[in-house]
Short mmCIF file of C-alpha atoms and ligand atoms in Angstrom, two decimals:
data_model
loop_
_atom_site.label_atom_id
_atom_site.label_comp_id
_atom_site.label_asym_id
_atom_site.label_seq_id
_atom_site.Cartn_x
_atom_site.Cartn_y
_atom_site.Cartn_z
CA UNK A 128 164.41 229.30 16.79
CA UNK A 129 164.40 232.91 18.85
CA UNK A 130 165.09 232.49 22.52
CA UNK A 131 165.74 234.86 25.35
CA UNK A 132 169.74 234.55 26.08
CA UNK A 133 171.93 235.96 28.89
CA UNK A 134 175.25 236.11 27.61
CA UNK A 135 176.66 238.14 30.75
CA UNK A 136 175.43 238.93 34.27
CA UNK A 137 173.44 241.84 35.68
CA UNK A 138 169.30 242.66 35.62
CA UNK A 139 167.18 240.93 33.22
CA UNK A 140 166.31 243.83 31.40
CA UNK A 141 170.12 245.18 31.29
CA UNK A 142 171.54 241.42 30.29
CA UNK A 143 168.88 239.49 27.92
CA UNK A 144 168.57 239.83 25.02
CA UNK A 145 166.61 237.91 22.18
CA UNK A 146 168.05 236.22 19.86
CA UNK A 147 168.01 233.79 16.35
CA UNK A 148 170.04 230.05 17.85
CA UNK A 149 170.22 226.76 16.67
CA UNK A 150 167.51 224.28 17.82
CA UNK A 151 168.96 222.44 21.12
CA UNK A 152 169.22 218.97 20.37
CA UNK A 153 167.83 216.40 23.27
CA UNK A 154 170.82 214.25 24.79
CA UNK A 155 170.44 211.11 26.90
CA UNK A 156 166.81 210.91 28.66
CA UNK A 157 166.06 214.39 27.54
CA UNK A 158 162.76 215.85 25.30
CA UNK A 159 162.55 218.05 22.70
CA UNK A 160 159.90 219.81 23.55
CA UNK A 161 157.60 222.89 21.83
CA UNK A 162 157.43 225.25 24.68
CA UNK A 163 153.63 226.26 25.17
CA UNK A 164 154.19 228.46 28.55
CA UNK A 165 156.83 229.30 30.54
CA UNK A 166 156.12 230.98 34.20
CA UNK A 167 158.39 233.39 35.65
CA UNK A 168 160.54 232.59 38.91
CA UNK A 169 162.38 234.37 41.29
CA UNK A 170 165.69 231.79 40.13
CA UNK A 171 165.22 232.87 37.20
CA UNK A 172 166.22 236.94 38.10
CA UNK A 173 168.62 235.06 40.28
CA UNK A 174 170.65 233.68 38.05
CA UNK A 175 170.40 236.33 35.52
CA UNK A 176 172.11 237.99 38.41
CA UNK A 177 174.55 235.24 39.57
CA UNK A 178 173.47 235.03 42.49
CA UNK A 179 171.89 231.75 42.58
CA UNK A 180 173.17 228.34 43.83
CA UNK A 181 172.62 227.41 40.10
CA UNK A 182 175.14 228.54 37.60
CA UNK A 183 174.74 227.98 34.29
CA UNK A 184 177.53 228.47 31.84
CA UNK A 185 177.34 231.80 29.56
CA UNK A 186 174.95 232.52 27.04
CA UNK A 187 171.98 230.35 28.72
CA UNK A 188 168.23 230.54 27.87
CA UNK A 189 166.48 231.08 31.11
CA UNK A 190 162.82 229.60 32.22
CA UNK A 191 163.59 227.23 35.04
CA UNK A 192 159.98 225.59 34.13
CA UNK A 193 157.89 225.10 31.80
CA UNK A 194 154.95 223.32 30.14
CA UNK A 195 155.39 222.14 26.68
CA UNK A 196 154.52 219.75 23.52
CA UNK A 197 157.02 216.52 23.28
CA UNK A 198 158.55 217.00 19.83
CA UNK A 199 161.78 214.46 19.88
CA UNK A 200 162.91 212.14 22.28
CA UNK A 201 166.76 211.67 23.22
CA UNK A 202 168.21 208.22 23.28
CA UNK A 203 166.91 205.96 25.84
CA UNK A 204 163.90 207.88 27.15
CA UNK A 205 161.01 205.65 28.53
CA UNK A 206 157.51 207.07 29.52
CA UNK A 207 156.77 209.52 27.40
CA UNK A 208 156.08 209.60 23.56
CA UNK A 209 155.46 212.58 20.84
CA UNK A 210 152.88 215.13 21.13
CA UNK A 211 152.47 214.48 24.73
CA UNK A 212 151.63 217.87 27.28
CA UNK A 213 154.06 217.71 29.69
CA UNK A 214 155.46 220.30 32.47
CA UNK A 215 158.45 220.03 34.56
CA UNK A 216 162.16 221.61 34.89
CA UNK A 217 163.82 222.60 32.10
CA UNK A 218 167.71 221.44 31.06
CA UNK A 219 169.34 224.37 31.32
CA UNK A 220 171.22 226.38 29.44
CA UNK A 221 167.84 225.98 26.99
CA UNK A 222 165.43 227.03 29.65
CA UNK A 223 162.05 227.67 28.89
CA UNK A 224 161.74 231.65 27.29
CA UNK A 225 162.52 230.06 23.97
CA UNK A 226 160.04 228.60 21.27
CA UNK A 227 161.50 224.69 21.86
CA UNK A 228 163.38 224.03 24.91
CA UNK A 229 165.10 220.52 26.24
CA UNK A 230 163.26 218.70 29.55
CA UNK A 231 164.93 215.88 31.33
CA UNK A 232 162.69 212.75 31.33
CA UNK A 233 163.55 212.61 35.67
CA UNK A 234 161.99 215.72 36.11
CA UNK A 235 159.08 216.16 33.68
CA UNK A 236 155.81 214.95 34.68
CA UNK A 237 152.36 214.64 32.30
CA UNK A 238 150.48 218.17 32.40
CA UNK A 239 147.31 218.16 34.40
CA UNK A 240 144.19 218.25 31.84
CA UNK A 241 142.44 220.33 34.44
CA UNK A 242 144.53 223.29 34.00
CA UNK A 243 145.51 225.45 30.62
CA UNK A 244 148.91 225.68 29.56
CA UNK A 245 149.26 229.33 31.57
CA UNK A 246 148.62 227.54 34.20
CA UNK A 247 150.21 224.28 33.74
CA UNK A 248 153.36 226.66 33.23
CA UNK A 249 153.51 227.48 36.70
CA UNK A 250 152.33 224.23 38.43
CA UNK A 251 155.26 222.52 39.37
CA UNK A 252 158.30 224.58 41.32
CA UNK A 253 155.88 226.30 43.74
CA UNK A 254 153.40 223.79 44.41
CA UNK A 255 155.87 221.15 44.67
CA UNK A 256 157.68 223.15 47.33
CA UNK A 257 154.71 224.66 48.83
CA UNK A 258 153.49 221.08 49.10
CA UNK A 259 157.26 219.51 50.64
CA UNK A 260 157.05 222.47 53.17
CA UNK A 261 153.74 222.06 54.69
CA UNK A 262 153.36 218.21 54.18
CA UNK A 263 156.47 216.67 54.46
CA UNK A 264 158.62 219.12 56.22
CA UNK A 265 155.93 221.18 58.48
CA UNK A 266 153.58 218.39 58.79
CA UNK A 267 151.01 221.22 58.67
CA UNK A 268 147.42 219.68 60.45
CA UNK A 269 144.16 220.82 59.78
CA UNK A 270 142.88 223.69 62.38
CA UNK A 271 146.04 225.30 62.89
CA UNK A 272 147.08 228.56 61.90
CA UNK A 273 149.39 229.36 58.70
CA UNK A 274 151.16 232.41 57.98
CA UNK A 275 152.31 232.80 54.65
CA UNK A 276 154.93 235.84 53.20
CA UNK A 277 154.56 236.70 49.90
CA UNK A 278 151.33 235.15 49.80
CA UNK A 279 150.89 236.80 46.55
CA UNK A 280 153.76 235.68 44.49
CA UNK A 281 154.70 232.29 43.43
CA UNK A 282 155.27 230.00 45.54
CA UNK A 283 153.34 231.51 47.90
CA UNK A 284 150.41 231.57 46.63
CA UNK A 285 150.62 228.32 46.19
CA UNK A 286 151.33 227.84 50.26
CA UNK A 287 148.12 230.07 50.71
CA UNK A 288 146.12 227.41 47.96
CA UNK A 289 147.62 224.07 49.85
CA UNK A 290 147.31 225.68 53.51
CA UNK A 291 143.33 225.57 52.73
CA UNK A 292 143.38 222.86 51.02
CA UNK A 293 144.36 221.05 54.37
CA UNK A 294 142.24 222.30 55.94
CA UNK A 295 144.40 225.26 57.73
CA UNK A 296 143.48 228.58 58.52
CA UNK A 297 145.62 231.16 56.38
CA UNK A 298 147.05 234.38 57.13
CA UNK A 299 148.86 235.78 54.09
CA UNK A 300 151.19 238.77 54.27
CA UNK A 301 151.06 240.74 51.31
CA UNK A 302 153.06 244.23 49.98
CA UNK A 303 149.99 246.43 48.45
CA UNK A 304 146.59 246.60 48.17
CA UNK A 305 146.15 244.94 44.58
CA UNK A 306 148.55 241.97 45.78
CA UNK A 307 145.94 241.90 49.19
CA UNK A 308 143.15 241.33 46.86
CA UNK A 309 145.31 238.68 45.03
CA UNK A 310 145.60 237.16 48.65
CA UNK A 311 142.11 236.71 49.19
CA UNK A 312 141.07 235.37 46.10
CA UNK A 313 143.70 232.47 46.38
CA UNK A 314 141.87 231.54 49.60
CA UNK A 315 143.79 233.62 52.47
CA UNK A 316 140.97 234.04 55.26
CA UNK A 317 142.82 236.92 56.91
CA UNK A 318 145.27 239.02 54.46
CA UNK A 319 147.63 242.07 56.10
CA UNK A 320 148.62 244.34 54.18
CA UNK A 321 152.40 245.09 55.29
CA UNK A 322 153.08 248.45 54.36
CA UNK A 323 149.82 249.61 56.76
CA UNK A 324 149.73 246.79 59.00
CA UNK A 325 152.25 244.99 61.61
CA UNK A 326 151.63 241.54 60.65
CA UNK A 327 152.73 240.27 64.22
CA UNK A 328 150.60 242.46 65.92
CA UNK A 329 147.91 240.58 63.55
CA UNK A 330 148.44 237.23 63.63
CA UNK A 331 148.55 237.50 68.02
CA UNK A 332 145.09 239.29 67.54
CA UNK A 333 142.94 236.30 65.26
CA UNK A 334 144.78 233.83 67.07
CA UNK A 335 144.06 235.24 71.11
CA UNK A 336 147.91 235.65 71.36
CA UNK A 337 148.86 231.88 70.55
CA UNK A 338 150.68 232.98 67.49
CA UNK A 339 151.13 230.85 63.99
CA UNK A 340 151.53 227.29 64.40
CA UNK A 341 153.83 227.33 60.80
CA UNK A 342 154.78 229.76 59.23
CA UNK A 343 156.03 230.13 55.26
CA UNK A 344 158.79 232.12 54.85
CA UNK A 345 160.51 233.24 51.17
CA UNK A 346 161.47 236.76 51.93
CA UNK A 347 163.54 236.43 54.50
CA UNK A 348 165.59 239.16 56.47
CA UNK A 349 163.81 241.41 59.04
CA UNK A 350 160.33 239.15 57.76
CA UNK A 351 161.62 235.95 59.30
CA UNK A 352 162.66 237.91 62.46
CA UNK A 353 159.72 239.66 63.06
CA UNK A 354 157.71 235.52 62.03
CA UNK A 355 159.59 234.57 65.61
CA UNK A 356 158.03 237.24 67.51
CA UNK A 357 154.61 235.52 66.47
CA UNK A 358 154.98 232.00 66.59
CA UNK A 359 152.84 229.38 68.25
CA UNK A 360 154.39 227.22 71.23
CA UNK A 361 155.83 224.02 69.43
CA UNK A 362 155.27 226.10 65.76
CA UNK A 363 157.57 225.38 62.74
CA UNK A 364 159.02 228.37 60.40
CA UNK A 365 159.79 227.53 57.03
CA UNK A 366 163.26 229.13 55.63
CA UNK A 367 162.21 228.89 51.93
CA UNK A 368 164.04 231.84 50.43
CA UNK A 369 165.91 235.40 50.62
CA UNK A 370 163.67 237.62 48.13
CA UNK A 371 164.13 240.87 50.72
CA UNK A 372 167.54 240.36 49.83
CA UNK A 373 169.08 239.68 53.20
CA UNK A 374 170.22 236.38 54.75
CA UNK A 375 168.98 236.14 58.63
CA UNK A 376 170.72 234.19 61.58
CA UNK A 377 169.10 232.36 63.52
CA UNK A 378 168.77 233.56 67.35
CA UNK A 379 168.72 229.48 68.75
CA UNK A 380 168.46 230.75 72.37
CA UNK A 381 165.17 232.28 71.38
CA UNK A 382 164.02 229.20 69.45
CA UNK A 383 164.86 226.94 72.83
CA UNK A 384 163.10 229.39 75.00
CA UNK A 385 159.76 229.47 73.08
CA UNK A 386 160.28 225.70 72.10
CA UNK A 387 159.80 226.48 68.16
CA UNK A 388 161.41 224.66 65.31
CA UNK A 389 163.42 226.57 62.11
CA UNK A 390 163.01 223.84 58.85
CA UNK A 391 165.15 224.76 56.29
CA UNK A 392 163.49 223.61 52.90
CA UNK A 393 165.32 222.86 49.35
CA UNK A 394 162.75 221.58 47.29
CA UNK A 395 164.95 220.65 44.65
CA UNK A 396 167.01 218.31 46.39
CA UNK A 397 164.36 215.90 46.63
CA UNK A 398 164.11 215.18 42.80
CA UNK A 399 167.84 214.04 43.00
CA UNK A 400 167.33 212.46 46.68
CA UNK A 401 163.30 210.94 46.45
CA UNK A 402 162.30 211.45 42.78
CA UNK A 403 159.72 208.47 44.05
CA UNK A 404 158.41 211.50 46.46
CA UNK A 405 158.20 213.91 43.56
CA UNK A 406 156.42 212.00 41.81
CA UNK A 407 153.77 210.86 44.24
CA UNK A 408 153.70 214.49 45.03
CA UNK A 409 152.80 215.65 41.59
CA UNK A 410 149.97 212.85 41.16
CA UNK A 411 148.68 214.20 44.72
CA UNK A 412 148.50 218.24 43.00
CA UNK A 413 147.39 216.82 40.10
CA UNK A 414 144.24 215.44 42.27
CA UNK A 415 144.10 218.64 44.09
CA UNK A 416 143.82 220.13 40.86
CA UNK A 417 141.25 218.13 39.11
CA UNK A 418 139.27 218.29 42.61
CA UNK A 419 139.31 222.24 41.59
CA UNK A 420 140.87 222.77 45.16
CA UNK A 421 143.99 224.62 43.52
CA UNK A 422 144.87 226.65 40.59
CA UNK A 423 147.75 228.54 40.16
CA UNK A 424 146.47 232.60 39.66
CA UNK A 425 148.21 233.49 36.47
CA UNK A 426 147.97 237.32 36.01
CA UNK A 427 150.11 237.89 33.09
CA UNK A 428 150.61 235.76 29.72
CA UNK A 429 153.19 238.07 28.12
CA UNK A 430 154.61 237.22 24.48
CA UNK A 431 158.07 236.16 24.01
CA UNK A 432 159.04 240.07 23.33
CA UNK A 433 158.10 241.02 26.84
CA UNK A 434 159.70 238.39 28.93
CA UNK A 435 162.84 239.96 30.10
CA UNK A 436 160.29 242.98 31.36
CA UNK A 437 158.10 240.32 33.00
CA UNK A 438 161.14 238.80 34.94
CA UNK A 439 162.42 242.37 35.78
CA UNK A 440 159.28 242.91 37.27
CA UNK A 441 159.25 240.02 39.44
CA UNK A 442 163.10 240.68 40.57
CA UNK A 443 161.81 244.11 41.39
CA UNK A 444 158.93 242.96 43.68
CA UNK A 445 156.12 244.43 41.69
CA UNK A 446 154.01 241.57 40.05
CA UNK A 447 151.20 240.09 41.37
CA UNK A 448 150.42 236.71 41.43
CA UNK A 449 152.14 233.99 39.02
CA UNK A 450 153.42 235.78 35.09
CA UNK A 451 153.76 233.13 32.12
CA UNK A 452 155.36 233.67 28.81
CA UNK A 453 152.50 231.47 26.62
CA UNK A 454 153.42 231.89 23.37
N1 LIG B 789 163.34 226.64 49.06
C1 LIG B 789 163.01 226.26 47.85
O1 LIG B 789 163.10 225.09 47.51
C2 LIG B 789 162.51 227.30 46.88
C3 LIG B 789 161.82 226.95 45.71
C4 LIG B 789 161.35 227.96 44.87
C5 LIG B 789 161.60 229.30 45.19
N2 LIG B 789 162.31 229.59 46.32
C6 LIG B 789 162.60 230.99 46.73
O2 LIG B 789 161.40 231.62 47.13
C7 LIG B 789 161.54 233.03 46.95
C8 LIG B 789 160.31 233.56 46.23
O3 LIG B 789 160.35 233.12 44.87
P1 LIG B 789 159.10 233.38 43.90
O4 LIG B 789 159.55 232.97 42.53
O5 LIG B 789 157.90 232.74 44.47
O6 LIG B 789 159.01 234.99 43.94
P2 LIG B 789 157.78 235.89 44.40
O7 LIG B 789 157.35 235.48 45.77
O8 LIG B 789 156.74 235.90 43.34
O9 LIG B 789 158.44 237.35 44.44
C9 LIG B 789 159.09 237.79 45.58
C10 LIG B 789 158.11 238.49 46.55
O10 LIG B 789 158.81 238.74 47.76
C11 LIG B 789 158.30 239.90 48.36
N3 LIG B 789 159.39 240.80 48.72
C12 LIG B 789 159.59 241.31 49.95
N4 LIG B 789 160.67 242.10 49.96
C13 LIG B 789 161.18 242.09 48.70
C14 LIG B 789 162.29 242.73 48.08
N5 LIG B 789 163.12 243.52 48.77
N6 LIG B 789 162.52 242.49 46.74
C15 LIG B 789 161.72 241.66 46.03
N7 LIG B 789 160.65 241.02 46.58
C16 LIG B 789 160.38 241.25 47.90
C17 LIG B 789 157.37 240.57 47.36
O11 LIG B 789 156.04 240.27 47.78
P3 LIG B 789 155.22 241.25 48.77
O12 LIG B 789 155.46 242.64 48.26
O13 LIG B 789 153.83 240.81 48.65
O14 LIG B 789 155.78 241.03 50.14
C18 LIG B 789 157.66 239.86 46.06
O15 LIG B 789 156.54 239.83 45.22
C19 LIG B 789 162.86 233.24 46.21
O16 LIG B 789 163.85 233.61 47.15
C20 LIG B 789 163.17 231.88 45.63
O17 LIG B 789 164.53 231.68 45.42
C21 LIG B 789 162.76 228.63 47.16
#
């Protein structure tokens, strides 16, 4: 089969490089699966970097999720059978920028028939941890006030989708004005645009000075600093990722004095900790999604020969809105 492979470290463009490899064969509680779209995620430029948690050993295949067609079934797998349209994680080092890749039965889930296989593609990672941050870890409410960084990218514009979707009022922060009009389509009732605007100057003005009861933060850096000088009085900030590049500290005499809580969120600790919750999350998107009350925007389906420029593009900041290899 061809696959993408990264056989040593550096930017996606520099380091991948595709490639004729054996088929991966499914182990234990794995699938064989015929990928039908891969989406792009930040991990994914991460580790082609080395600079993610996740390591995988050298050459890997990556594509951290994917939707795909169940073509063989590993020894002892229960709950899934051949031909079946499935999304999930992939087993990595056969990630998902491949024509089959391998799925582990624990985290692969039946694909929503509301959605195509673009789409499916990018409906687990960043709903599922849009969905853990606001529910289970911000215990967002209906009526308040959500700000959400990269409200054009992936996961969030997810946050913006499930922030509405419960009935919050979303402020999405956004680099450009194509990636603003991104913003507003997913939903966002108030979008700044931050290399013209001060987003905290913003979010004090539509809220009479209160500030953003939670706030969704993946970039990080000078973005989650600036997030504290506009949060609400018992508000919750998000730490969901570093895409800016830098790693903050946390100033805890300023969270004390204006009585706001900093959640750090790993999403994919809870599939090893609560796969129960996973799973009771995914049936709950999949509702959301059949209800038509969220969609994930997928701007680019790129061929297998332009993935590595599709994840350079994302490492580099400059796509907009969720891009899928669908083959
Ligand atoms: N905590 C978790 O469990 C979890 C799960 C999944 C992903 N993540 C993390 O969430 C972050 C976002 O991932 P994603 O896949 O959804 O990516 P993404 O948001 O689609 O792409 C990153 C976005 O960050 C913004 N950005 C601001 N400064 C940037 C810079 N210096 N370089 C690049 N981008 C910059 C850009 O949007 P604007 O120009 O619009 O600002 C860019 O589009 C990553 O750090 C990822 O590791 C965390």
């Amino acid at each position: 089969m061809k696959a993408w492979r990264v056989s040593e470290l550096g930017e996606p463009r520099d380091v991948m490089s595709l490639e004729e490899v054996p088929d991966p064969q499914p182990g234990a509680g794995q699938l064989l699966v015929r990928v039908l779209g891969a989406a792009a995620n930040f991990p994914d430029v991460l580790m082609c970097r080395g600079l993610y948690q996740v390591r995988p050993p050298l050459p890997f295949t990556p594509g951290v999720e994917l939707c795909g067609e169940v073509l063989a079934l590993g020894t002892g797998t229960t709950g899934f059978a051949l031909s079946d349209r499935v999304i999930g994680a992939s087993v990595l080092p056969a990630g998902g920028f491949a024509e089959l890749a391998l799925m582990d039965t624990a985290t692969t889930f039946p694909a929503p028939g509301a959605l195509d296989d673009g789409e499916s593609a990018a409906f687990y990672i960043g709903y599922q941890t849009g969905w853990f941050g606001l529910h289970r870890r911000a215990h967002l409410q209906p009526g308040e006030t959500l700000l959400v960084h990269a409200a054009a990218g992936g996961v969030g514009s997810a946050a913006v989708q499930l922030g509405k979707a419960a009935g919050a009022r979303v402020i999405g922060v956004v680099g450009g004005p194509e990636k603003a009009e991104v913003a507003r389509r997913l939903g966002a009732d108030v979008v700044v645009d931050r290399h013209s605007e001060d987003f905290v100057a913003v979010v004090k003005e539509v809220t009479g000075g209160r500030g953003a009861d939670v706030v969704f933060d993946p970039v990080g850096g000078d973005t989650y600093q600036r997030s504290t000088k506009c949060i609400a009085f018992e508000g919750r900030i998000l730490v969901v990722g570093f895409a800016g590049g830098q790693i903050q500290s946390a100033a805890l005499n300023h969270a004390l004095v204006k009585n706001y809580s900093i959640l750090g969120l790993h999403w994919g600790l809870y599939t090893k900790k609560d796969p129960a919750l996973v799973r009771a999350c995914h049936d709950q998107l999949s509702k959301l999604a059949a209800d038509g009350l969220v969609k994930p925007l997928v701007s680019e389906r790129l061929g297998l020969d332009a993935v590595a420029d599709g994840l350079q593009r994302l490492g580099d900041g400059t796509t907009v809105g969720r891009v899928a290899y669908v083959p």
